[in-house]
Amino acid sequence: MTGKATGMTAPHRDQVDRLIREALAARQRAYSPYSRFRVGAALLDEAGEVFVGCNVENASYSLTLCAERVAAVTAIAAGSLRWRMIAVAAEGGATPCGACRQFLAEFHADLAVIVVDAASGLWSNHSLRELLPHAFGQDSLGVSQPQSD
Ligand SMILES: [Zn+2]
């Protein structure tokens, strides 16, 4: 599997390979009967734990959940709030949508984002700040750290 790094310093290759495998596996579990567009995500936290997600569509389209947010809420529900990297696998290598960028930025504005083309295996490395410049966040509200309660 080949890859290319863009922008920030390349993350550790073993971690990238692991996350790509996990994201591709999660992609196979996508529930996407309407779009047929399968997406898998794998989120690595600072403790080395991996949390996965897949897109989950709904007949009421606006209820659809993206793989990235499913992985994120799975991590949060397990008590993980300190993240290192997320891999997102889709045909063509889709970057996270705007809603997911905002959602992820709540927890790590500089999160490494690995975008994987599920067809070719090619991937690229980005930072969330690159994908969501001038984000609205805690700073906008005068909060320096995310508060859990
Ligand atoms: Zn999304």
PDB file of N, CA and C and ligand atoms in Angstrom, residues 66-69 96-101, ligand 1:
ATOM      1  N   CYS A  66     -22.646  10.069   9.741  1.00  0.00           N
ATOM      2  CA  CYS A  66     -21.396   9.812   9.035  1.00  0.00           C
ATOM      3  C   CYS A  66     -20.505   8.891   9.878  1.00  0.00           C
ATOM      4  N   ALA A  67     -19.636   8.173   9.195  1.00  0.00           N
ATOM      5  CA  ALA A  67     -18.716   7.252   9.867  1.00  0.00           C
ATOM      6  C   ALA A  67     -17.835   7.968  10.881  1.00  0.00           C
ATOM      7  N   GLU A  68     -17.383   9.170  10.541  1.00  0.00           N
ATOM      8  CA  GLU A  68     -16.473   9.893  11.432  1.00  0.00           C
ATOM      9  C   GLU A  68     -17.151  10.233  12.754  1.00  0.00           C
ATOM     10  N   ARG A  69     -18.400  10.671  12.679  1.00  0.00           N
ATOM     11  CA  ARG A  69     -19.093  11.021  13.914  1.00  0.00           C
ATOM     12  C   ARG A  69     -19.466   9.784  14.722  1.00  0.00           C
ATOM     13  N   PRO A  96     -13.702  14.286   5.183  1.00  0.00           N
ATOM     14  CA  PRO A  96     -14.875  14.450   6.051  1.00  0.00           C
ATOM     15  C   PRO A  96     -15.740  15.632   5.608  1.00  0.00           C
ATOM     16  N   CYS A  97     -17.051  15.472   5.758  1.00  0.00           N
ATOM     17  CA  CYS A  97     -17.972  16.564   5.413  1.00  0.00           C
ATOM     18  C   CYS A  97     -17.801  17.709   6.417  1.00  0.00           C
ATOM     19  N   GLY A  98     -18.386  18.823   6.115  1.00  0.00           N
ATOM     20  CA  GLY A  98     -18.264  19.993   6.977  1.00  0.00           C
ATOM     21  C   GLY A  98     -18.771  19.754   8.385  1.00  0.00           C
ATOM     22  N   ALA A  99     -19.872  19.026   8.510  1.00  0.00           N
ATOM     23  CA  ALA A  99     -20.417  18.747   9.840  1.00  0.00           C
ATOM     24  C   ALA A  99     -19.428  17.924  10.659  1.00  0.00           C
ATOM     25  N   CYS A 100     -18.825  16.944  10.040  1.00  0.00           N
ATOM     26  CA  CYS A 100     -17.854  16.106  10.765  1.00  0.00           C
ATOM     27  C   CYS A 100     -16.601  16.898  11.122  1.00  0.00           C
ATOM     28  N   ARG A 101     -16.172  17.772  10.240  1.00  0.00           N
ATOM     29  CA  ARG A 101     -15.003  18.604  10.547  1.00  0.00           C
ATOM     30  C   ARG A 101     -15.278  19.429  11.805  1.00  0.00           C
TER      31      ARG A 101
HETATM   32 ZN    ZN B   1     -19.721  13.789   7.863  1.00  0.00          ZN
END
